[in-house]
Amino acid sequence: MESFDAEELNDLGIEVPGTPVQASTKKFFSRNKQMNLLRSHSGVKRKLDHFENELLGKLAPTKIDDEYDCYVKMLAPKLRYISEKNRRIYLNLQHQFNTLLNEAELDVLE
């Protein structure tokens, strides 16, 4: 079995009781310093540039709109226009629309 003397162990950063350890040979960091080394930007997020946004857009799965999404997107500008012109008419229309949807959902359950 191979044996090491205290100086060799100290050179490896292993403290041996009763022997002085030189500061230059100690190879350990404090826990906080190790954690800071692992963090790329010390917890601060940076903004993505145009190129990175474009790459993410190409890599991210894209959702294809179905007929319901298209219908709602067609209704939205019309509802916004009505709301800008007369809020009362818009709220009344919204109430009627919700009532119709609620009645249709109840009919489906029967």
mmCIF file of N, CA and C in Angstrom:
data_model
loop_
_atom_site.group_PDB
_atom_site.id
_atom_site.type_symbol
_atom_site.label_atom_id
_atom_site.label_comp_id
_atom_site.label_asym_id
_atom_site.label_seq_id
_atom_site.Cartn_x
_atom_site.Cartn_y
_atom_site.Cartn_z
ATOM 1 N N MET A 1 0.838 -1.181 0.000
ATOM 2 C CA MET A 1 0.000 0.000 0.000
ATOM 3 C C MET A 1 0.880 1.241 0.000
ATOM 4 N N GLU A 2 0.554 2.191 -0.855
ATOM 5 C CA GLU A 2 1.362 3.389 -1.009
ATOM 6 C C GLU A 2 1.032 4.363 0.118
ATOM 7 N N SER A 3 2.048 4.988 0.673
ATOM 8 C CA SER A 3 1.809 5.971 1.732
ATOM 9 C C SER A 3 2.271 7.342 1.250
ATOM 10 N N PHE A 4 1.597 8.370 1.755
ATOM 11 C CA PHE A 4 1.922 9.743 1.399
ATOM 12 C C PHE A 4 2.391 10.459 2.642
ATOM 13 N N ASP A 5 3.346 11.354 2.451
ATOM 14 C CA ASP A 5 3.718 12.150 3.610
ATOM 15 C C ASP A 5 2.816 13.377 3.698
ATOM 16 N N ALA A 6 2.837 14.053 4.807
ATOM 17 C CA ALA A 6 1.935 15.172 5.087
ATOM 18 C C ALA A 6 2.098 16.295 4.077
ATOM 19 N N GLU A 7 3.320 16.540 3.611
ATOM 20 C CA GLU A 7 3.551 17.624 2.659
ATOM 21 C C GLU A 7 2.885 17.342 1.314
ATOM 22 N N GLU A 8 2.946 16.092 0.845
ATOM 23 C CA GLU A 8 2.285 15.730 -0.410
ATOM 24 C C GLU A 8 0.765 15.879 -0.297
ATOM 25 N N LEU A 9 0.218 15.470 0.841
ATOM 26 C CA LEU A 9 -1.219 15.610 1.049
ATOM 27 C C LEU A 9 -1.613 17.089 1.092
ATOM 28 N N ASN A 10 -0.799 17.908 1.740
ATOM 29 C CA ASN A 10 -1.066 19.341 1.784
ATOM 30 C C ASN A 10 -1.014 19.948 0.386
ATOM 31 N N ASP A 11 -0.077 19.466 -0.445
ATOM 32 C CA ASP A 11 0.011 19.966 -1.814
ATOM 33 C C ASP A 11 -1.256 19.645 -2.606
ATOM 34 N N LEU A 12 -1.921 18.537 -2.254
ATOM 35 C CA LEU A 12 -3.165 18.156 -2.919
ATOM 36 C C LEU A 12 -4.379 18.880 -2.335
ATOM 37 N N GLY A 13 -4.151 19.659 -1.289
ATOM 38 C CA GLY A 13 -5.251 20.395 -0.677
ATOM 39 C C GLY A 13 -5.905 19.640 0.448
ATOM 40 N N ILE A 14 -5.314 18.564 0.899
ATOM 41 C CA ILE A 14 -5.861 17.775 2.000
ATOM 42 C C ILE A 14 -5.127 18.167 3.264
ATOM 43 N N GLU A 15 -5.887 18.627 4.244
ATOM 44 C CA GLU A 15 -5.264 19.049 5.491
ATOM 45 C C GLU A 15 -4.969 17.842 6.366
ATOM 46 N N VAL A 16 -3.772 17.814 6.867
ATOM 47 C CA VAL A 16 -3.361 16.756 7.789
ATOM 48 C C VAL A 16 -3.207 17.407 9.158
ATOM 49 N N PRO A 17 -3.890 16.867 10.185
ATOM 50 C CA PRO A 17 -3.795 17.471 11.516
ATOM 51 C C PRO A 17 -2.340 17.543 11.990
ATOM 52 N N GLY A 18 -2.002 18.675 12.560
ATOM 53 C CA GLY A 18 -0.663 18.853 13.111
ATOM 54 C C GLY A 18 0.346 19.387 12.123
ATOM 55 N N THR A 19 -0.020 19.585 10.864
ATOM 56 C CA THR A 19 0.919 20.137 9.891
ATOM 57 C C THR A 19 0.356 21.441 9.351
ATOM 58 N N PRO A 20 1.211 22.428 9.174
ATOM 59 C CA PRO A 20 0.716 23.700 8.652
ATOM 60 C C PRO A 20 0.392 23.587 7.151
ATOM 61 N N VAL A 21 -0.668 24.235 6.741
ATOM 62 C CA VAL A 21 -1.041 24.264 5.326
ATOM 63 C C VAL A 21 -0.758 25.652 4.805
ATOM 64 N N GLN A 22 0.012 25.721 3.729
ATOM 65 C CA GLN A 22 0.320 27.014 3.151
ATOM 66 C C GLN A 22 -0.892 27.505 2.357
ATOM 67 N N ALA A 23 -1.124 28.807 2.407
ATOM 68 C CA ALA A 23 -2.285 29.379 1.732
ATOM 69 C C ALA A 23 -2.214 29.175 0.228
ATOM 70 N N SER A 24 -1.022 29.157 -0.324
ATOM 71 C CA SER A 24 -0.895 29.033 -1.779
ATOM 72 C C SER A 24 -1.196 27.620 -2.269
ATOM 73 N N THR A 25 -1.069 26.617 -1.385
ATOM 74 C CA THR A 25 -1.318 25.245 -1.823
ATOM 75 C C THR A 25 -2.753 24.809 -1.590
ATOM 76 N N LYS A 26 -3.515 25.561 -0.849
ATOM 77 C CA LYS A 26 -4.894 25.180 -0.584
ATOM 78 C C LYS A 26 -5.723 25.431 -1.837
ATOM 79 N N LYS A 27 -6.431 24.405 -2.345
ATOM 80 C CA LYS A 27 -7.123 24.500 -3.622
ATOM 81 C C LYS A 27 -8.646 24.481 -3.479
ATOM 82 N N PHE A 28 -9.171 24.864 -2.330
ATOM 83 C CA PHE A 28 -10.611 24.857 -2.117
ATOM 84 C C PHE A 28 -11.150 26.276 -2.118
ATOM 85 N N PHE A 29 -12.379 26.426 -2.592
ATOM 86 C CA PHE A 29 -13.074 27.706 -2.539
ATOM 87 C C PHE A 29 -14.154 27.617 -1.479
ATOM 88 N N SER A 30 -14.581 28.766 -1.026
ATOM 89 C CA SER A 30 -15.727 28.752 -0.126
ATOM 90 C C SER A 30 -16.966 28.378 -0.930
ATOM 91 N N ARG A 31 -17.999 27.906 -0.251
ATOM 92 C CA ARG A 31 -19.231 27.469 -0.938
ATOM 93 C C ARG A 31 -19.835 28.616 -1.738
ATOM 94 N N ASN A 32 -19.845 29.829 -1.202
ATOM 95 C CA ASN A 32 -20.423 30.970 -1.910
ATOM 96 C C ASN A 32 -19.656 31.269 -3.189
ATOM 97 N N LYS A 33 -18.348 31.168 -3.138
ATOM 98 C CA LYS A 33 -17.546 31.452 -4.322
ATOM 99 C C LYS A 33 -17.795 30.391 -5.392
ATOM 100 N N GLN A 34 -17.939 29.118 -4.982
ATOM 101 C CA GLN A 34 -18.235 28.062 -5.940
ATOM 102 C C GLN A 34 -19.579 28.306 -6.607
ATOM 103 N N MET A 35 -20.579 28.701 -5.839
ATOM 104 C CA MET A 35 -21.906 28.944 -6.401
ATOM 105 C C MET A 35 -21.863 30.107 -7.388
ATOM 106 N N ASN A 36 -21.102 31.155 -7.052
ATOM 107 C CA ASN A 36 -21.007 32.301 -7.954
ATOM 108 C C ASN A 36 -20.318 31.932 -9.263
ATOM 109 N N LEU A 37 -19.373 31.010 -9.205
ATOM 110 C CA LEU A 37 -18.700 30.591 -10.420
ATOM 111 C C LEU A 37 -19.643 29.826 -11.335
ATOM 112 N N LEU A 38 -20.621 29.126 -10.748
ATOM 113 C CA LEU A 38 -21.562 28.352 -11.549
ATOM 114 C C LEU A 38 -22.603 29.226 -12.227
ATOM 115 N N ARG A 39 -22.873 30.373 -11.684
ATOM 116 C CA ARG A 39 -23.883 31.259 -12.265
ATOM 117 C C ARG A 39 -23.265 32.038 -13.410
ATOM 118 N N SER A 40 -23.974 32.082 -14.523
ATOM 119 C CA SER A 40 -23.402 32.721 -15.696
ATOM 120 C C SER A 40 -23.384 34.240 -15.575
ATOM 121 N N HIS A 41 -24.458 34.819 -15.071
ATOM 122 C CA HIS A 41 -24.530 36.277 -14.997
ATOM 123 C C HIS A 41 -24.986 36.741 -13.619
ATOM 124 N N SER A 42 -24.636 36.020 -12.606
ATOM 125 C CA SER A 42 -24.970 36.338 -11.217
ATOM 126 C C SER A 42 -26.451 36.668 -11.044
ATOM 127 N N GLY A 43 -27.324 35.909 -11.691
ATOM 128 C CA GLY A 43 -28.758 36.048 -11.494
ATOM 129 C C GLY A 43 -29.433 37.122 -12.317
ATOM 130 N N VAL A 44 -28.701 37.848 -13.139
ATOM 131 C CA VAL A 44 -29.282 38.914 -13.944
ATOM 132 C C VAL A 44 -29.567 38.359 -15.346
ATOM 133 N N LYS A 45 -30.820 38.490 -15.772
ATOM 134 C CA LYS A 45 -31.170 38.011 -17.106
ATOM 135 C C LYS A 45 -30.871 39.102 -18.115
ATOM 136 N N ARG A 46 -30.376 38.690 -19.256
ATOM 137 C CA ARG A 46 -30.119 39.662 -20.306
ATOM 138 C C ARG A 46 -31.201 39.540 -21.360
ATOM 139 N N LYS A 47 -31.385 40.601 -22.104
ATOM 140 C CA LYS A 47 -32.381 40.592 -23.169
ATOM 141 C C LYS A 47 -31.814 39.892 -24.394
ATOM 142 N N LEU A 48 -32.694 39.193 -25.092
ATOM 143 C CA LEU A 48 -32.272 38.521 -26.310
ATOM 144 C C LEU A 48 -32.171 39.520 -27.448
ATOM 145 N N ASP A 49 -31.184 39.317 -28.308
ATOM 146 C CA ASP A 49 -31.073 40.203 -29.465
ATOM 147 C C ASP A 49 -31.952 39.677 -30.603
ATOM 148 N N HIS A 50 -31.978 40.377 -31.707
ATOM 149 C CA HIS A 50 -32.846 40.035 -32.838
ATOM 150 C C HIS A 50 -32.559 38.633 -33.365
ATOM 151 N N PHE A 51 -31.288 38.297 -33.499
ATOM 152 C CA PHE A 51 -30.904 36.987 -34.024
ATOM 153 C C PHE A 51 -31.387 35.866 -33.120
ATOM 154 N N GLU A 52 -31.214 36.020 -31.813
ATOM 155 C CA GLU A 52 -31.642 34.991 -30.870
ATOM 156 C C GLU A 52 -33.160 34.840 -30.875
ATOM 157 N N ASN A 53 -33.880 35.954 -30.962
ATOM 158 C CA ASN A 53 -35.337 35.886 -31.046
ATOM 159 C C ASN A 53 -35.791 35.154 -32.297
ATOM 160 N N GLU A 54 -35.115 35.417 -33.408
ATOM 161 C CA GLU A 54 -35.460 34.759 -34.661
ATOM 162 C C GLU A 54 -35.203 33.254 -34.569
ATOM 163 N N LEU A 55 -34.070 32.876 -33.962
ATOM 164 C CA LEU A 55 -33.759 31.457 -33.776
ATOM 165 C C LEU A 55 -34.799 30.774 -32.905
ATOM 166 N N LEU A 56 -35.168 31.416 -31.795
ATOM 167 C CA LEU A 56 -36.171 30.837 -30.914
ATOM 168 C C LEU A 56 -37.506 30.696 -31.621
ATOM 169 N N GLY A 57 -37.836 31.666 -32.461
ATOM 170 C CA GLY A 57 -39.077 31.597 -33.210
ATOM 171 C C GLY A 57 -39.108 30.422 -34.168
ATOM 172 N N LYS A 58 -37.953 30.105 -34.756
ATOM 173 C CA LYS A 58 -37.885 28.978 -35.685
ATOM 174 C C LYS A 58 -37.859 27.642 -34.961
ATOM 175 N N LEU A 59 -37.254 27.614 -33.779
ATOM 176 C CA LEU A 59 -37.145 26.368 -33.029
ATOM 177 C C LEU A 59 -38.401 26.042 -32.239
ATOM 178 N N ALA A 60 -39.119 27.060 -31.809
ATOM 179 C CA ALA A 60 -40.319 26.837 -30.994
ATOM 180 C C ALA A 60 -41.414 26.218 -31.853
ATOM 181 N N PRO A 61 -42.135 25.276 -31.270
ATOM 182 C CA PRO A 61 -43.232 24.687 -32.047
ATOM 183 C C PRO A 61 -44.308 25.739 -32.312
ATOM 184 N N THR A 62 -44.756 25.791 -33.546
ATOM 185 C CA THR A 62 -45.768 26.769 -33.912
ATOM 186 C C THR A 62 -47.132 26.117 -33.867
ATOM 187 N N LYS A 63 -48.108 26.852 -33.359
ATOM 188 C CA LYS A 63 -49.470 26.355 -33.268
ATOM 189 C C LYS A 63 -50.217 26.813 -34.506
ATOM 190 N N ILE A 64 -50.855 25.883 -35.162
ATOM 191 C CA ILE A 64 -51.635 26.214 -36.352
ATOM 192 C C ILE A 64 -53.045 26.572 -35.896
ATOM 193 N N ASP A 65 -53.514 27.736 -36.333
ATOM 194 C CA ASP A 65 -54.849 28.176 -35.951
ATOM 195 C C ASP A 65 -55.898 27.285 -36.599
ATOM 196 N N ASP A 66 -56.874 26.886 -35.784
ATOM 197 C CA ASP A 66 -57.992 26.138 -36.342
ATOM 198 C C ASP A 66 -59.120 27.117 -36.678
ATOM 199 N N GLU A 67 -60.262 26.610 -37.109
ATOM 200 C CA GLU A 67 -61.356 27.478 -37.547
ATOM 201 C C GLU A 67 -61.878 28.366 -36.415
ATOM 202 N N TYR A 68 -61.805 27.884 -35.174
ATOM 203 C CA TYR A 68 -62.306 28.658 -34.038
ATOM 204 C C TYR A 68 -61.397 29.849 -33.756
ATOM 205 N N ASP A 69 -60.069 29.610 -33.814
ATOM 206 C CA ASP A 69 -59.119 30.713 -33.631
ATOM 207 C C ASP A 69 -59.309 31.775 -34.717
ATOM 208 N N CYS A 70 -59.483 31.331 -35.944
ATOM 209 C CA CYS A 70 -59.670 32.274 -37.056
ATOM 210 C C CYS A 70 -60.951 33.087 -36.887
ATOM 211 N N TYR A 71 -62.013 32.430 -36.436
ATOM 212 C CA TYR A 71 -63.291 33.122 -36.244
ATOM 213 C C TYR A 71 -63.171 34.203 -35.170
ATOM 214 N N VAL A 72 -62.522 33.867 -34.069
ATOM 215 C CA VAL A 72 -62.362 34.836 -32.979
ATOM 216 C C VAL A 72 -61.479 35.996 -33.428
ATOM 217 N N LYS A 73 -60.435 35.699 -34.198
ATOM 218 C CA LYS A 73 -59.564 36.773 -34.697
ATOM 219 C C LYS A 73 -60.294 37.683 -35.675
ATOM 220 N N MET A 74 -61.299 37.138 -36.367
ATOM 221 C CA MET A 74 -62.093 37.962 -37.265
ATOM 222 C C MET A 74 -63.076 38.842 -36.462
ATOM 223 N N LEU A 75 -63.591 38.296 -35.358
ATOM 224 C CA LEU A 75 -64.541 39.051 -34.536
ATOM 225 C C LEU A 75 -63.885 40.161 -33.717
ATOM 226 N N ALA A 76 -62.668 39.940 -33.260
ATOM 227 C CA ALA A 76 -62.013 40.868 -32.337
ATOM 228 C C ALA A 76 -61.963 42.306 -32.854
ATOM 229 N N PRO A 77 -61.523 42.591 -34.073
ATOM 230 C CA PRO A 77 -61.483 43.989 -34.521
ATOM 231 C C PRO A 77 -62.881 44.615 -34.609
ATOM 232 N N LYS A 78 -63.866 43.803 -34.990
ATOM 233 C CA LYS A 78 -65.234 44.320 -35.071
ATOM 234 C C LYS A 78 -65.754 44.691 -33.683
ATOM 235 N N LEU A 79 -65.477 43.830 -32.704
ATOM 236 C CA LEU A 79 -65.911 44.117 -31.331
ATOM 237 C C LEU A 79 -65.182 45.337 -30.767
ATOM 238 N N ARG A 80 -63.899 45.477 -31.081
ATOM 239 C CA ARG A 80 -63.150 46.658 -30.633
ATOM 240 C C ARG A 80 -63.755 47.938 -31.223
ATOM 241 N N TYR A 81 -64.114 47.894 -32.494
ATOM 242 C CA TYR A 81 -64.700 49.057 -33.165
ATOM 243 C C TYR A 81 -66.031 49.440 -32.503
ATOM 244 N N ILE A 82 -66.866 48.445 -32.262
ATOM 245 C CA ILE A 82 -68.155 48.716 -31.614
ATOM 246 C C ILE A 82 -67.939 49.272 -30.216
ATOM 247 N N SER A 83 -66.975 48.718 -29.490
ATOM 248 C CA SER A 83 -66.694 49.182 -28.129
ATOM 249 C C SER A 83 -66.207 50.628 -28.112
ATOM 250 N N GLU A 84 -65.406 51.015 -29.106
ATOM 251 C CA GLU A 84 -64.912 52.399 -29.184
ATOM 252 C C GLU A 84 -66.038 53.378 -29.496
ATOM 253 N N LYS A 85 -66.981 52.950 -30.328
ATOM 254 C CA LYS A 85 -68.074 53.837 -30.729
ATOM 255 C C LYS A 85 -69.144 53.961 -29.643
ATOM 256 N N ASN A 86 -69.510 52.824 -29.040
ATOM 257 C CA ASN A 86 -70.569 52.862 -28.041
ATOM 258 C C ASN A 86 -70.380 51.685 -27.086
ATOM 259 N N ARG A 87 -69.926 51.995 -25.893
ATOM 260 C CA ARG A 87 -69.625 50.951 -24.897
ATOM 261 C C ARG A 87 -70.879 50.178 -24.484
ATOM 262 N N ARG A 88 -72.031 50.854 -24.398
ATOM 263 C CA ARG A 88 -73.279 50.203 -23.980
ATOM 264 C C ARG A 88 -73.705 49.133 -24.997
ATOM 265 N N ILE A 89 -73.629 49.450 -26.273
ATOM 266 C CA ILE A 89 -73.984 48.473 -27.311
ATOM 267 C C ILE A 89 -73.042 47.277 -27.249
ATOM 268 N N TYR A 90 -71.765 47.552 -27.044
ATOM 269 C CA TYR A 90 -70.782 46.467 -26.951
ATOM 270 C C TYR A 90 -71.098 45.548 -25.774
ATOM 271 N N LEU A 91 -71.371 46.115 -24.601
ATOM 272 C CA LEU A 91 -71.661 45.298 -23.422
ATOM 273 C C LEU A 91 -72.943 44.492 -23.610
ATOM 274 N N ASN A 92 -73.949 45.095 -24.254
ATOM 275 C CA ASN A 92 -75.184 44.382 -24.531
ATOM 276 C C ASN A 92 -74.925 43.221 -25.499
ATOM 277 N N LEU A 93 -74.133 43.466 -26.530
ATOM 278 C CA LEU A 93 -73.769 42.426 -27.491
ATOM 279 C C LEU A 93 -72.987 41.296 -26.814
ATOM 280 N N GLN A 94 -72.089 41.667 -25.950
ATOM 281 C CA GLN A 94 -71.289 40.681 -25.225
ATOM 282 C C GLN A 94 -72.193 39.817 -24.335
ATOM 283 N N HIS A 95 -73.156 40.439 -23.676
ATOM 284 C CA HIS A 95 -74.094 39.703 -22.833
ATOM 285 C C HIS A 95 -74.928 38.727 -23.676
ATOM 286 N N GLN A 96 -75.441 39.192 -24.815
ATOM 287 C CA GLN A 96 -76.248 38.328 -25.687
ATOM 288 C C GLN A 96 -75.419 37.147 -26.221
ATOM 289 N N PHE A 97 -74.198 37.436 -26.576
ATOM 290 C CA PHE A 97 -73.319 36.394 -27.101
ATOM 291 C C PHE A 97 -73.058 35.331 -26.027
ATOM 292 N N ASN A 98 -72.761 35.776 -24.800
ATOM 293 C CA ASN A 98 -72.509 34.839 -23.707
ATOM 294 C C ASN A 98 -73.757 34.027 -23.374
ATOM 295 N N THR A 99 -74.929 34.658 -23.453
ATOM 296 C CA THR A 99 -76.180 33.949 -23.199
ATOM 297 C C THR A 99 -76.395 32.855 -24.247
ATOM 298 N N LEU A 100 -76.164 33.192 -25.516
ATOM 299 C CA LEU A 100 -76.307 32.200 -26.587
ATOM 300 C C LEU A 100 -75.351 31.017 -26.399
ATOM 301 N N LEU A 101 -74.112 31.316 -26.047
ATOM 302 C CA LEU A 101 -73.132 30.250 -25.827
ATOM 303 C C LEU A 101 -73.539 29.369 -24.652
ATOM 304 N N ASN A 102 -74.006 29.989 -23.581
ATOM 305 C CA ASN A 102 -74.428 29.242 -22.408
ATOM 306 C C ASN A 102 -75.595 28.325 -22.746
ATOM 307 N N GLU A 103 -76.586 28.821 -23.496
ATOM 308 C CA GLU A 103 -77.731 28.002 -23.880
ATOM 309 C C GLU A 103 -77.304 26.839 -24.772
ATOM 310 N N ALA A 104 -76.367 27.085 -25.684
ATOM 311 C CA ALA A 104 -75.878 26.009 -26.567
ATOM 312 C C ALA A 104 -75.140 24.941 -25.763
ATOM 313 N N GLU A 105 -74.355 25.352 -24.776
ATOM 314 C CA GLU A 105 -73.655 24.384 -23.941
ATOM 315 C C GLU A 105 -74.642 23.523 -23.151
ATOM 316 N N LEU A 106 -75.706 24.146 -22.647
ATOM 317 C CA LEU A 106 -76.721 23.388 -21.927
ATOM 318 C C LEU A 106 -77.450 22.408 -22.858
ATOM 319 N N ASP A 107 -77.725 22.827 -24.095
ATOM 320 C CA ASP A 107 -78.373 21.945 -25.054
ATOM 321 C C ASP A 107 -77.499 20.738 -25.378
ATOM 322 N N VAL A 108 -76.220 20.948 -25.442
ATOM 323 C CA VAL A 108 -75.295 19.846 -25.738
ATOM 324 C C VAL A 108 -75.307 18.823 -24.608
ATOM 325 N N LEU A 109 -75.467 19.292 -23.374
ATOM 326 C CA LEU A 109 -75.468 18.388 -22.228
ATOM 327 C C LEU A 109 -76.714 17.500 -22.186
ATOM 328 N N GLU A 110 -77.805 17.937 -22.782
ATOM 329 C CA GLU A 110 -79.062 17.158 -22.722
ATOM 330 C C GLU A 110 -79.052 15.991 -23.662
#
